[in-house]
PDB file of C-alpha atoms in Angstrom:
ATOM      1  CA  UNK U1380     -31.308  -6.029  -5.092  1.00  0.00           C
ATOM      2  CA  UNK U1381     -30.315  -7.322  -8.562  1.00  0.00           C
ATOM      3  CA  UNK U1382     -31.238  -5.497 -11.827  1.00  0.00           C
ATOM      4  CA  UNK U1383     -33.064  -7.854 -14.081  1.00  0.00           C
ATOM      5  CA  UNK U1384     -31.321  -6.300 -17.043  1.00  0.00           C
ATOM      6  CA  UNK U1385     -27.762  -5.273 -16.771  1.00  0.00           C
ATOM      7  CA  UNK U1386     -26.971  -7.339 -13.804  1.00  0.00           C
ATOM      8  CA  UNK U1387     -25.672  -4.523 -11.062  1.00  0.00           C
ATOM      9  CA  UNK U1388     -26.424  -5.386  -7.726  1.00  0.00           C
ATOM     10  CA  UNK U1389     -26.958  -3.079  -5.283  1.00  0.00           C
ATOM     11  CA  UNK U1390     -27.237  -2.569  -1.243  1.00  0.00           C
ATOM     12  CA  UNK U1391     -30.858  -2.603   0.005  1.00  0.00           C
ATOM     13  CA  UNK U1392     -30.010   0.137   2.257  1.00  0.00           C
ATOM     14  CA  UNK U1393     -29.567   4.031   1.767  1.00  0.00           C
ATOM     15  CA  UNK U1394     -26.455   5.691   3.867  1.00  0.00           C
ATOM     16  CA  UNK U1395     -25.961   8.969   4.610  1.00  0.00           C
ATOM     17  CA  UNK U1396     -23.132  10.710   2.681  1.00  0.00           C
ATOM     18  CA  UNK U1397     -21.790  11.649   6.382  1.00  0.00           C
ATOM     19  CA  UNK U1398     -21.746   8.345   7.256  1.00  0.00           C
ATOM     20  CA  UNK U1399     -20.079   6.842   4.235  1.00  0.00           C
ATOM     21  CA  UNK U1400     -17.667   9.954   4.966  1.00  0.00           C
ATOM     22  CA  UNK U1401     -17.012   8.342   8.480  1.00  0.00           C
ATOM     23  CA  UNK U1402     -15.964   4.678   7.041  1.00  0.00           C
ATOM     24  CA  UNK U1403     -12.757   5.964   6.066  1.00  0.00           C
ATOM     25  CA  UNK U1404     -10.964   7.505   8.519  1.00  0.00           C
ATOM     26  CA  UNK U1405      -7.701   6.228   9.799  1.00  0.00           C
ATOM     27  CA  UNK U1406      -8.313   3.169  10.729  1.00  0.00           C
ATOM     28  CA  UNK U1407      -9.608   2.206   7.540  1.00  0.00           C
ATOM     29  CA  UNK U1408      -6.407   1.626   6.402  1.00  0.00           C
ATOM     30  CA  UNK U1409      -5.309  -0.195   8.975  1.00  0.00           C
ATOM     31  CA  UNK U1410      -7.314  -2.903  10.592  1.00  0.00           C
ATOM     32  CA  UNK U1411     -11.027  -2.274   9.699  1.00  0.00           C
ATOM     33  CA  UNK U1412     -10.877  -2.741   5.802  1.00  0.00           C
ATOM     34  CA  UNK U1413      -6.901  -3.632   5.397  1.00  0.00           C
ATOM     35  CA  UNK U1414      -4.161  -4.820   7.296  1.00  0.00           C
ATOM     36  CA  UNK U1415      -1.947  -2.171   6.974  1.00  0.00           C
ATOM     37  CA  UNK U1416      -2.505  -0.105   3.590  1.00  0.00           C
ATOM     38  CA  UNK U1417       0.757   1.811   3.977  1.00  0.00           C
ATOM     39  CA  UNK U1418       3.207  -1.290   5.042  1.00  0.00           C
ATOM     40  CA  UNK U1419       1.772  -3.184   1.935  1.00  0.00           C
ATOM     41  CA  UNK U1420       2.645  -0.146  -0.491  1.00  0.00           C
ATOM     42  CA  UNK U1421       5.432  -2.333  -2.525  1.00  0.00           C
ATOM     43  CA  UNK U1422       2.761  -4.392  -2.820  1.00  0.00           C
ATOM     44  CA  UNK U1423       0.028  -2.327  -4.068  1.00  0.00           C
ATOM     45  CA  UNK U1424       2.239  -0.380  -6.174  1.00  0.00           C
ATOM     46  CA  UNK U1425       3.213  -3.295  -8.778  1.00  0.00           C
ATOM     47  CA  UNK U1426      -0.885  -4.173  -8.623  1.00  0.00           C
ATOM     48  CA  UNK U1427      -0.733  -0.635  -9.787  1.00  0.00           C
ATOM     49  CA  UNK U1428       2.009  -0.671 -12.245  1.00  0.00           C
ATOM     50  CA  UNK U1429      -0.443  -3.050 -14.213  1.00  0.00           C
ATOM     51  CA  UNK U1430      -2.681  -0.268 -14.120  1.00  0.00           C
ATOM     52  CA  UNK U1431       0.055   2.314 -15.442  1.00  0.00           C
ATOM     53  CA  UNK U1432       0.791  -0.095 -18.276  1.00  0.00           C
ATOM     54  CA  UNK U1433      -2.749  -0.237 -19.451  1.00  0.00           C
ATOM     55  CA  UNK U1434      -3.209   3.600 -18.946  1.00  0.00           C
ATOM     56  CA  UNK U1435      -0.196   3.870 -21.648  1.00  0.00           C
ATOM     57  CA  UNK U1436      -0.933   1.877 -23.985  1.00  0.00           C
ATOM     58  CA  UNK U1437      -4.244   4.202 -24.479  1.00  0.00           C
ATOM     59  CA  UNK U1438      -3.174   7.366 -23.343  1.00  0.00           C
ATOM     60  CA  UNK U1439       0.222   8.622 -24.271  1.00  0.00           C
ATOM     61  CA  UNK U1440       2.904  10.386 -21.372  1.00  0.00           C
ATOM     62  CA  UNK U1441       2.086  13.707 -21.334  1.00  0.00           C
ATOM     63  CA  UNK U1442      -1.701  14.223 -20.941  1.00  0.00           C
ATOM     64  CA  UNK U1443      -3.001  15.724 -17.623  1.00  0.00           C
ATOM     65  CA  UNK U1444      -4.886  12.513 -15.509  1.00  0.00           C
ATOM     66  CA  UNK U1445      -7.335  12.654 -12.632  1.00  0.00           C
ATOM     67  CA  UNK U1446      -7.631   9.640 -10.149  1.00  0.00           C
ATOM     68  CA  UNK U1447     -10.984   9.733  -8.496  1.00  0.00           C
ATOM     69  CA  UNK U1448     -10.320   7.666  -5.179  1.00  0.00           C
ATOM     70  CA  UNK U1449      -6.459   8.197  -4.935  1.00  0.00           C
ATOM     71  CA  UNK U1450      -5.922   7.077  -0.831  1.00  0.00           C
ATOM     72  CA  UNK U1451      -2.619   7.601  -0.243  1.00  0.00           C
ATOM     73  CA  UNK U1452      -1.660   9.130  -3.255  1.00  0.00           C
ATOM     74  CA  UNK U1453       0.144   6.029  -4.867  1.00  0.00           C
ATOM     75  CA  UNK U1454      -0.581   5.552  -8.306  1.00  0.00           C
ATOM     76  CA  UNK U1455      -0.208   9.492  -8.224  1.00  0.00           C
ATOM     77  CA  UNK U1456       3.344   8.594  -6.821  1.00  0.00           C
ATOM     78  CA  UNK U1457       3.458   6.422  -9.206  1.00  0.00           C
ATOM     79  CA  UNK U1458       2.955   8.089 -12.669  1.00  0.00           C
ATOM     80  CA  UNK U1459       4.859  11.811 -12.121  1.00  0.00           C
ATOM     81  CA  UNK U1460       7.298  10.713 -15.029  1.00  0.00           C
ATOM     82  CA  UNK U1461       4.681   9.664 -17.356  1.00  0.00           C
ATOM     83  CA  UNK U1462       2.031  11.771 -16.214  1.00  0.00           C
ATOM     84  CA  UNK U1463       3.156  15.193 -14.883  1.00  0.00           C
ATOM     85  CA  UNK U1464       1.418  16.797 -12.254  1.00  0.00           C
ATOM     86  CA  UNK U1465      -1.240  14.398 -11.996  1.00  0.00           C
ATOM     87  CA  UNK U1466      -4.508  15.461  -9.323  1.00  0.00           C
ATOM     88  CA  UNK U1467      -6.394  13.022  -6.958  1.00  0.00           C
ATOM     89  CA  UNK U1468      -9.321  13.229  -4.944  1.00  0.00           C
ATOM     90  CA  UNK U1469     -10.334  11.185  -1.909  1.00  0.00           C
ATOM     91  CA  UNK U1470     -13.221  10.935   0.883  1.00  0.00           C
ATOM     92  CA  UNK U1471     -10.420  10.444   3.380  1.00  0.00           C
ATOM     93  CA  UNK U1472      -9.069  13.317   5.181  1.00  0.00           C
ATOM     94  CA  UNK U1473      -6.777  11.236   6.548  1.00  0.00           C
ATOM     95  CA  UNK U1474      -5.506   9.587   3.311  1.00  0.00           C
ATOM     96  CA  UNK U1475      -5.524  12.748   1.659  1.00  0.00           C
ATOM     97  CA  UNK U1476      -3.392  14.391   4.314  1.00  0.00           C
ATOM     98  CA  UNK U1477      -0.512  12.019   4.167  1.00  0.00           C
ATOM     99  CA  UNK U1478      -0.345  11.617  -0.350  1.00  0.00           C
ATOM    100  CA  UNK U1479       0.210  15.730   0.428  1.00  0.00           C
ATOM    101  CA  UNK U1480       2.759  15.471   2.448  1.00  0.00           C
ATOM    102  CA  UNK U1481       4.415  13.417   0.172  1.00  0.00           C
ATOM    103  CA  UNK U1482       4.139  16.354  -2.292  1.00  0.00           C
ATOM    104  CA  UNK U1483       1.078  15.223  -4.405  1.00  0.00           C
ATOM    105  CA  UNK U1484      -1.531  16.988  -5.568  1.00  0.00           C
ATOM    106  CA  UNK U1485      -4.259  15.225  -3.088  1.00  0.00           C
ATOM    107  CA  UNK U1486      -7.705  16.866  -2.786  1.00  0.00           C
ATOM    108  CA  UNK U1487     -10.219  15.900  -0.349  1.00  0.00           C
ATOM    109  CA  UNK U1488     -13.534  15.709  -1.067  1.00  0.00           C
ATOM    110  CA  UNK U1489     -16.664  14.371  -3.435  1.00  0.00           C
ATOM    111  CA  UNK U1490     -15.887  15.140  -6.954  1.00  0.00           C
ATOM    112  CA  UNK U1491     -19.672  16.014  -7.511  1.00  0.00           C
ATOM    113  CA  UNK U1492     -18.801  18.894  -4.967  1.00  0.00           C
ATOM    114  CA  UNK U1493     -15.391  19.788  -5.337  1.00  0.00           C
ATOM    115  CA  UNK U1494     -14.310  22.501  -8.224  1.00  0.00           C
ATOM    116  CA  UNK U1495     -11.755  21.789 -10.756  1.00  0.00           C
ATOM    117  CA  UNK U1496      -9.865  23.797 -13.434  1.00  0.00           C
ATOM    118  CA  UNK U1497      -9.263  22.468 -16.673  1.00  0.00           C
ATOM    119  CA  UNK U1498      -9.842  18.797 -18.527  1.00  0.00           C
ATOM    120  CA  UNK U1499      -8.220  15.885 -18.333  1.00  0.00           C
ATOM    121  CA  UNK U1500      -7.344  13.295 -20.904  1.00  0.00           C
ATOM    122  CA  UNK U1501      -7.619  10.483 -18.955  1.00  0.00           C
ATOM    123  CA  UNK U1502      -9.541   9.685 -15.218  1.00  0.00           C
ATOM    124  CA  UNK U1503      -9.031   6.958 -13.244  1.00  0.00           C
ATOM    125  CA  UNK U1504     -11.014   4.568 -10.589  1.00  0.00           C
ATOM    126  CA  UNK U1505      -9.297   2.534  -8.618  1.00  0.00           C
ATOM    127  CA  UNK U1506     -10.664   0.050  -6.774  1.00  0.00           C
ATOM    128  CA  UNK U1507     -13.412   2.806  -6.106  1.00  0.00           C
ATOM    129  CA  UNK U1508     -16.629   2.712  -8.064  1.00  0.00           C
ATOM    130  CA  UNK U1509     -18.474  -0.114  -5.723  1.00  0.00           C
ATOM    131  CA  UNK U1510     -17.610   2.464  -2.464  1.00  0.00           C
ATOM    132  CA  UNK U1511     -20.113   4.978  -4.357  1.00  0.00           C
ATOM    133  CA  UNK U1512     -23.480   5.876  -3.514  1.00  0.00           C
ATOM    134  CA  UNK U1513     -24.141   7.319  -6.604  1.00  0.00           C
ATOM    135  CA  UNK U1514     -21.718   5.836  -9.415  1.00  0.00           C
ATOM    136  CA  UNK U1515     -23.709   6.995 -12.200  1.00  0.00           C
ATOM    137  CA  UNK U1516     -23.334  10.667 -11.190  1.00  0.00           C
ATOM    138  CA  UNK U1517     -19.473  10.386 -10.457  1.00  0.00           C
ATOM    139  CA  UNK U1518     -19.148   8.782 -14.209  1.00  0.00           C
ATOM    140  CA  UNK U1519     -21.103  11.421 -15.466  1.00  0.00           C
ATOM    141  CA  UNK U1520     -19.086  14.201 -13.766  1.00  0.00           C
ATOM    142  CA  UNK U1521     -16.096  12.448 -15.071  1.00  0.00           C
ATOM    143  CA  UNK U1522     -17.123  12.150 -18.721  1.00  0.00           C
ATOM    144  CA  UNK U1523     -17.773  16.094 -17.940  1.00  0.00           C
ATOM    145  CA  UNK U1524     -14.119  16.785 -17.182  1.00  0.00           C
ATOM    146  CA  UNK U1525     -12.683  14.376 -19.756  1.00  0.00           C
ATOM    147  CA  UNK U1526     -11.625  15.704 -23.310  1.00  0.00           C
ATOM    148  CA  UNK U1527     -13.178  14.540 -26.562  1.00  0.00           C
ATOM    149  CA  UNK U1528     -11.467  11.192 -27.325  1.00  0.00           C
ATOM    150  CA  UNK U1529     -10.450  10.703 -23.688  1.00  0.00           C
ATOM    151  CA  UNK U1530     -10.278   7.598 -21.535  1.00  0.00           C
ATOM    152  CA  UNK U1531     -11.776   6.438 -18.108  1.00  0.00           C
ATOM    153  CA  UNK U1532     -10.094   3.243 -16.567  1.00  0.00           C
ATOM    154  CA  UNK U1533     -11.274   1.889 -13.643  1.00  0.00           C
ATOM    155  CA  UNK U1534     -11.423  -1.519 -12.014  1.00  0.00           C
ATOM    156  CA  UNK U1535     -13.861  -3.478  -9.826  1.00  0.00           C
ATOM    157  CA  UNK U1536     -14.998  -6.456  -8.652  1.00  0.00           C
ATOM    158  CA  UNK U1537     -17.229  -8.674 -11.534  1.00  0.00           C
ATOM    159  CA  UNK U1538     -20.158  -9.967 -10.228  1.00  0.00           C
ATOM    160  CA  UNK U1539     -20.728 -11.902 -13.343  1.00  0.00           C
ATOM    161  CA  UNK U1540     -17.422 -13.779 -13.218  1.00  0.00           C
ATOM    162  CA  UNK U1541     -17.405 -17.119 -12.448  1.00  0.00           C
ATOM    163  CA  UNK U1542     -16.010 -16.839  -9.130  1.00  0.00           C
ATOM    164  CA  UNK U1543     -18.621 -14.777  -7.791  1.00  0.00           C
ATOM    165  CA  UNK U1544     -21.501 -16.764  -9.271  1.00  0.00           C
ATOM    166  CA  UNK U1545     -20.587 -19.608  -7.930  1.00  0.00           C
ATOM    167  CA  UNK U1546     -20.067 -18.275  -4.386  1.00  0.00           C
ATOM    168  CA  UNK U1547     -23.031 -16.012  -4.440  1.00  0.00           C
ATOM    169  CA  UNK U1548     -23.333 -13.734  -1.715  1.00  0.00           C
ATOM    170  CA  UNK U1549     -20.438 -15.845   0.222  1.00  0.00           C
ATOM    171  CA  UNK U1550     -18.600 -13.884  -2.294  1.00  0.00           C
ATOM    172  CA  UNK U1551     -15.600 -12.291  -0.477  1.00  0.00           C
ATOM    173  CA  UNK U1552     -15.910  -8.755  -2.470  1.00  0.00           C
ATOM    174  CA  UNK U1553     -19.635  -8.309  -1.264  1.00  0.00           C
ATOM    175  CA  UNK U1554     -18.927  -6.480   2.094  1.00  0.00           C
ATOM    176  CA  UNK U1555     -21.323  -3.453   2.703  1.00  0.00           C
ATOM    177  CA  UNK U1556     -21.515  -0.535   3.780  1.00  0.00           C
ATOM    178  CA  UNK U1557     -18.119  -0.099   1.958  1.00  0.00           C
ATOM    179  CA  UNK U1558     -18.838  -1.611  -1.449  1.00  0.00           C
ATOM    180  CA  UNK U1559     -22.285  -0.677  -2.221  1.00  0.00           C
ATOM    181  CA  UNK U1560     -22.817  -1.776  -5.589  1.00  0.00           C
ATOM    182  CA  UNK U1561     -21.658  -5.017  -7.802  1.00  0.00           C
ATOM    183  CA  UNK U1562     -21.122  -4.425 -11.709  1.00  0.00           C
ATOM    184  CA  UNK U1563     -20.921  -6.967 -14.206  1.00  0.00           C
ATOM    185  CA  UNK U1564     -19.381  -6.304 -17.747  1.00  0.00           C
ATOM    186  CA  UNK U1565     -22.901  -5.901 -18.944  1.00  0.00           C
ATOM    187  CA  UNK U1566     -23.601  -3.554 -16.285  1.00  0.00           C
ATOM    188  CA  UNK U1567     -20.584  -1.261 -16.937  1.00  0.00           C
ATOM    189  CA  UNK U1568     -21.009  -1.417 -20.387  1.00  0.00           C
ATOM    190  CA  UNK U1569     -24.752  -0.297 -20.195  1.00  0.00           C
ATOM    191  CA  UNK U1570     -23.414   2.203 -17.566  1.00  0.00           C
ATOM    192  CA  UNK U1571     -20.819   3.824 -20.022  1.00  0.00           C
ATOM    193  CA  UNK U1572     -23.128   4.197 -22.662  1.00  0.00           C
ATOM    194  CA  UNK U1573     -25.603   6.284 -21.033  1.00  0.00           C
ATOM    195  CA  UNK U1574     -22.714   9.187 -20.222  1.00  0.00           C
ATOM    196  CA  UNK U1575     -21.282   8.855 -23.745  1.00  0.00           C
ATOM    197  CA  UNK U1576     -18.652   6.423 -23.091  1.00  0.00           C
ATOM    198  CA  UNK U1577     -17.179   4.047 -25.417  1.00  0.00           C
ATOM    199  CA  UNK U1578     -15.992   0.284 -23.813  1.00  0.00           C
ATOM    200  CA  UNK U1579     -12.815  -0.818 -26.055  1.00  0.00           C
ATOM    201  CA  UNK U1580     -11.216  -2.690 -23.432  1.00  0.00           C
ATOM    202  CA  UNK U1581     -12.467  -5.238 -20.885  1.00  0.00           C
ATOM    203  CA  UNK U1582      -9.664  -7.201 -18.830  1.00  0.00           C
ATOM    204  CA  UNK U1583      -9.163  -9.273 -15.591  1.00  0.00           C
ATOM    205  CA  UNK U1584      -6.576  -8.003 -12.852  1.00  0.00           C
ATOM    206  CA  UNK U1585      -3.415  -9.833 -11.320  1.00  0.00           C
ATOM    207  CA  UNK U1586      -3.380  -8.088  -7.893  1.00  0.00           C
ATOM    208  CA  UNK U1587      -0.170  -8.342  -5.668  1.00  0.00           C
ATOM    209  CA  UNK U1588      -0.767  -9.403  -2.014  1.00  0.00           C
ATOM    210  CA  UNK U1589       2.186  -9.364   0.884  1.00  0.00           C
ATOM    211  CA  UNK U1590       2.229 -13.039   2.180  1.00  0.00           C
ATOM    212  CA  UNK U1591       2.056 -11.779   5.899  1.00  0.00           C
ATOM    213  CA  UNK U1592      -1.053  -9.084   4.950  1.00  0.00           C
ATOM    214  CA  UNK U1593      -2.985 -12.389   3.532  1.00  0.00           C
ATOM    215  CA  UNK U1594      -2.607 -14.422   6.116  1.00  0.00           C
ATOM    216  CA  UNK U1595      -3.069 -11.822   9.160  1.00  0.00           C
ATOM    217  CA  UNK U1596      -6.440 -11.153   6.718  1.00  0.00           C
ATOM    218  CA  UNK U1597      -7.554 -14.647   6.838  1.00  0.00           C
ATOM    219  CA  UNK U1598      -6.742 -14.981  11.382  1.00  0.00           C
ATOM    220  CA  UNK U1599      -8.024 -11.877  11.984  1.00  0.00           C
ATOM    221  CA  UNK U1600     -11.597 -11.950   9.737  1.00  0.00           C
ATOM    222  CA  UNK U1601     -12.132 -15.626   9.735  1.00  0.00           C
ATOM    223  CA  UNK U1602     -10.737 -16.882  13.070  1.00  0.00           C
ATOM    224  CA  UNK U1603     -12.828 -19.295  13.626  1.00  0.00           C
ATOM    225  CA  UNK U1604     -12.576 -21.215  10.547  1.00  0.00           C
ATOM    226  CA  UNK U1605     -10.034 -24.143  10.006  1.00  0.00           C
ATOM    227  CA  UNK U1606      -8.038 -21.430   7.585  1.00  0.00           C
ATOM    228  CA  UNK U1607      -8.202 -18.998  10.066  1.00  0.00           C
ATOM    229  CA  UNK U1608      -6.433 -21.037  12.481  1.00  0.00           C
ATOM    230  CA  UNK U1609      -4.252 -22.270  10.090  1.00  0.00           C
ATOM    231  CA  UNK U1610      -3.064 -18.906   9.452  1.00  0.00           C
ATOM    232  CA  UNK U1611      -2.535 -17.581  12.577  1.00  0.00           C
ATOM    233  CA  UNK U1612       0.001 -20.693  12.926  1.00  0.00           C
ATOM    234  CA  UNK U1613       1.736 -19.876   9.969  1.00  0.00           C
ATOM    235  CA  UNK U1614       2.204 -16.345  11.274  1.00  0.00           C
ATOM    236  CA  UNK U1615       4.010 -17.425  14.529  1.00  0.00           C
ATOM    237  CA  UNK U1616       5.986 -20.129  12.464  1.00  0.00           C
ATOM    238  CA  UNK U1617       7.488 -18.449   9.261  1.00  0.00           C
ATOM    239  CA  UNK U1618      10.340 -16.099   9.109  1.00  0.00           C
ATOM    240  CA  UNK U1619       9.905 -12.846   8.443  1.00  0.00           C
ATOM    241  CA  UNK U1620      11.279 -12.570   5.197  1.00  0.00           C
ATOM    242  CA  UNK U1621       9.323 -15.173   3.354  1.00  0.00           C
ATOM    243  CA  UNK U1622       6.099 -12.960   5.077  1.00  0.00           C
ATOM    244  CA  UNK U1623       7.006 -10.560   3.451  1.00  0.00           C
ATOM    245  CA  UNK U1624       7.128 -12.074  -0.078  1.00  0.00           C
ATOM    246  CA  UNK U1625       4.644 -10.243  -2.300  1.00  0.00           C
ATOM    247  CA  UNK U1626       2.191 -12.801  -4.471  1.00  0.00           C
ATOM    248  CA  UNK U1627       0.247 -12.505  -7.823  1.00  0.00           C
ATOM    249  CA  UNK U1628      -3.241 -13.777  -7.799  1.00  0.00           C
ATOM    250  CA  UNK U1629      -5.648 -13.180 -10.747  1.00  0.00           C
ATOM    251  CA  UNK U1630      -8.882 -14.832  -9.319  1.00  0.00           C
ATOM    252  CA  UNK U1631     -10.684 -13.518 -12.392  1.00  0.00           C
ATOM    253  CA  UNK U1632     -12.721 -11.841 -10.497  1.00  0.00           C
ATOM    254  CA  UNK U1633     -12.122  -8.193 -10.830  1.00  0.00           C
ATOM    255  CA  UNK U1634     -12.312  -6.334 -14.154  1.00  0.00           C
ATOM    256  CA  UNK U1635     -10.607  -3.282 -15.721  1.00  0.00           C
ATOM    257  CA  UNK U1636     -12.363  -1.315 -18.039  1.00  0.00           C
ATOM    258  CA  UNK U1637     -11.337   1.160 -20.516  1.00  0.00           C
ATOM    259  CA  UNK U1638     -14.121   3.199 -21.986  1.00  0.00           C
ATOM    260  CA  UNK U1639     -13.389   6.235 -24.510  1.00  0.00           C
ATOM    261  CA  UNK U1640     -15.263   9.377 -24.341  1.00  0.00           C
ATOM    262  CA  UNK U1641     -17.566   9.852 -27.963  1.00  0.00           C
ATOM    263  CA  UNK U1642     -16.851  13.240 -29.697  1.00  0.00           C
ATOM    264  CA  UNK U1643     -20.798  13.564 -30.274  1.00  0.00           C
ATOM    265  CA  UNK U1644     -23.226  13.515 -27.286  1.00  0.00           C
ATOM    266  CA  UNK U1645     -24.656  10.770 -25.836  1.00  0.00           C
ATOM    267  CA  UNK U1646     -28.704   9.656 -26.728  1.00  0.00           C
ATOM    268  CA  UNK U1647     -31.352  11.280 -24.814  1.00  0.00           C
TER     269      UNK U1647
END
């Protein structure tokens, strides 16, 4: 189902928040959704160190941030120098349990549910807005927790790009029941302003990829196509070590967006 007016698509189907919670157990990370999420960590942490660069340029080292959505715990990993004592919250037990054995500040649960202390000057989404079944809430909860003139980042796939226009719903980020919903710029932007948020940044995303992880993606989801097959050749025929190169790829087709919270309440 398509909005007529913003542009957000959405999955014709309601899920049970139990169910969702179910999607992301272990072997989400490796071999339903990724690869292997915790081999590719080099990886995903220079996709993220783009992240941490926009994050600084708005909000300077120091401030207390919140990532809604944080996995494994590594962006949290991530900023401790810049960002002291930074808290995430995840769905995943599992994902939760090993970023706090690494010593982070990992909470698992719904943020519409769990309690938290304090403000924040800056929250951050991940990668995680199109996994919600109710994004509007979550945004509104984290406007609530935000302090006057802070930020919300997050990043998603754009629906209006022209990537995903032109392959419809071949489009490789439309995958349900994980993502449920597909913003466009307009959508987010319509989105933001009904919680009081201020869009001053808009940007596409270069996100890294380990050779090997790509190509055991494309034999192992699309086997039977000629790329498939071409892929699982090129995993029994190249070393190791060029597998295991990591590659940039800005498709143009996911967005970050940094909105600013208003010092005077949103419109009715």
């Amino acid at each position: 189902m398509i909005c007529g007016q913003c542009g957000v698509m959405t999955v014709e189907q309601s899920f049970a928040a139990d169910e969702l919670h179910k999607l992301y157990g272990p072997e989400y990370f490796a071999g339903r959704e990724y690869i292997d999420y915790v081999a590719d960590k080099t990886v995903q942490q220079k996709t993220l160190a783009g992240h941490l660069r926009v994050v600084r340029r708005h909000e300077p080292p120091g401030g207390r941030l919140l990532e809604i959505g944080c996995a494994h715990g590594f962006f949290l990993e991530l900023i401790q120098r810049d960002y002291p004592n930074p808290v995430g919250i995840d769905i995943s037990e599992a994902a939760v349990g090993q970023a706090r054995a690494r010593g982070l500040d990992a909470r698992a649960g719904d943020l519409l549910e769990l309690p938290l202390d304090g403000s924040f000057d800056a929250a951050c989404l991940w990668d995680t807005i199109e996994h919600l079944a109710r994004p509007y809430e979550v945004i509104t909860r984290a406007h609530e927790l935000l302090k006057p003139g802070g930020h919300l980042f997050l990043t998603t796939g754009d629906f209006g790009s022209l990537l995903a226009r032109m392959q419809g719903l071949r489009w490789r980020q439309i995958h349900p029941p994980t993502h449920l919903f597909y913003f466009t710029r307009q959508s987010l932007r319509a989105l933001c302003s009904r919680v009081g948020l201020e869009v001053v940044e808009f940007r596409t995303v270069t996100v890294h990829r380990r050779f090997g992880s790509a190509l055991q993606a494309l034999a192992r989801f699309h086997a039977a196509t000629l790329s498939g097959r071409l892929a699982s050749l090129a995993l029994r025929a190249l070393p190791t070590s060029l597998l295991a190169w990591g590659i940039p790829a800005n498709l143009g087709d996911t967005m970050l967006l940094v909105a600013r919270k208003n010092t005077s309440p949103p419109p009715p």
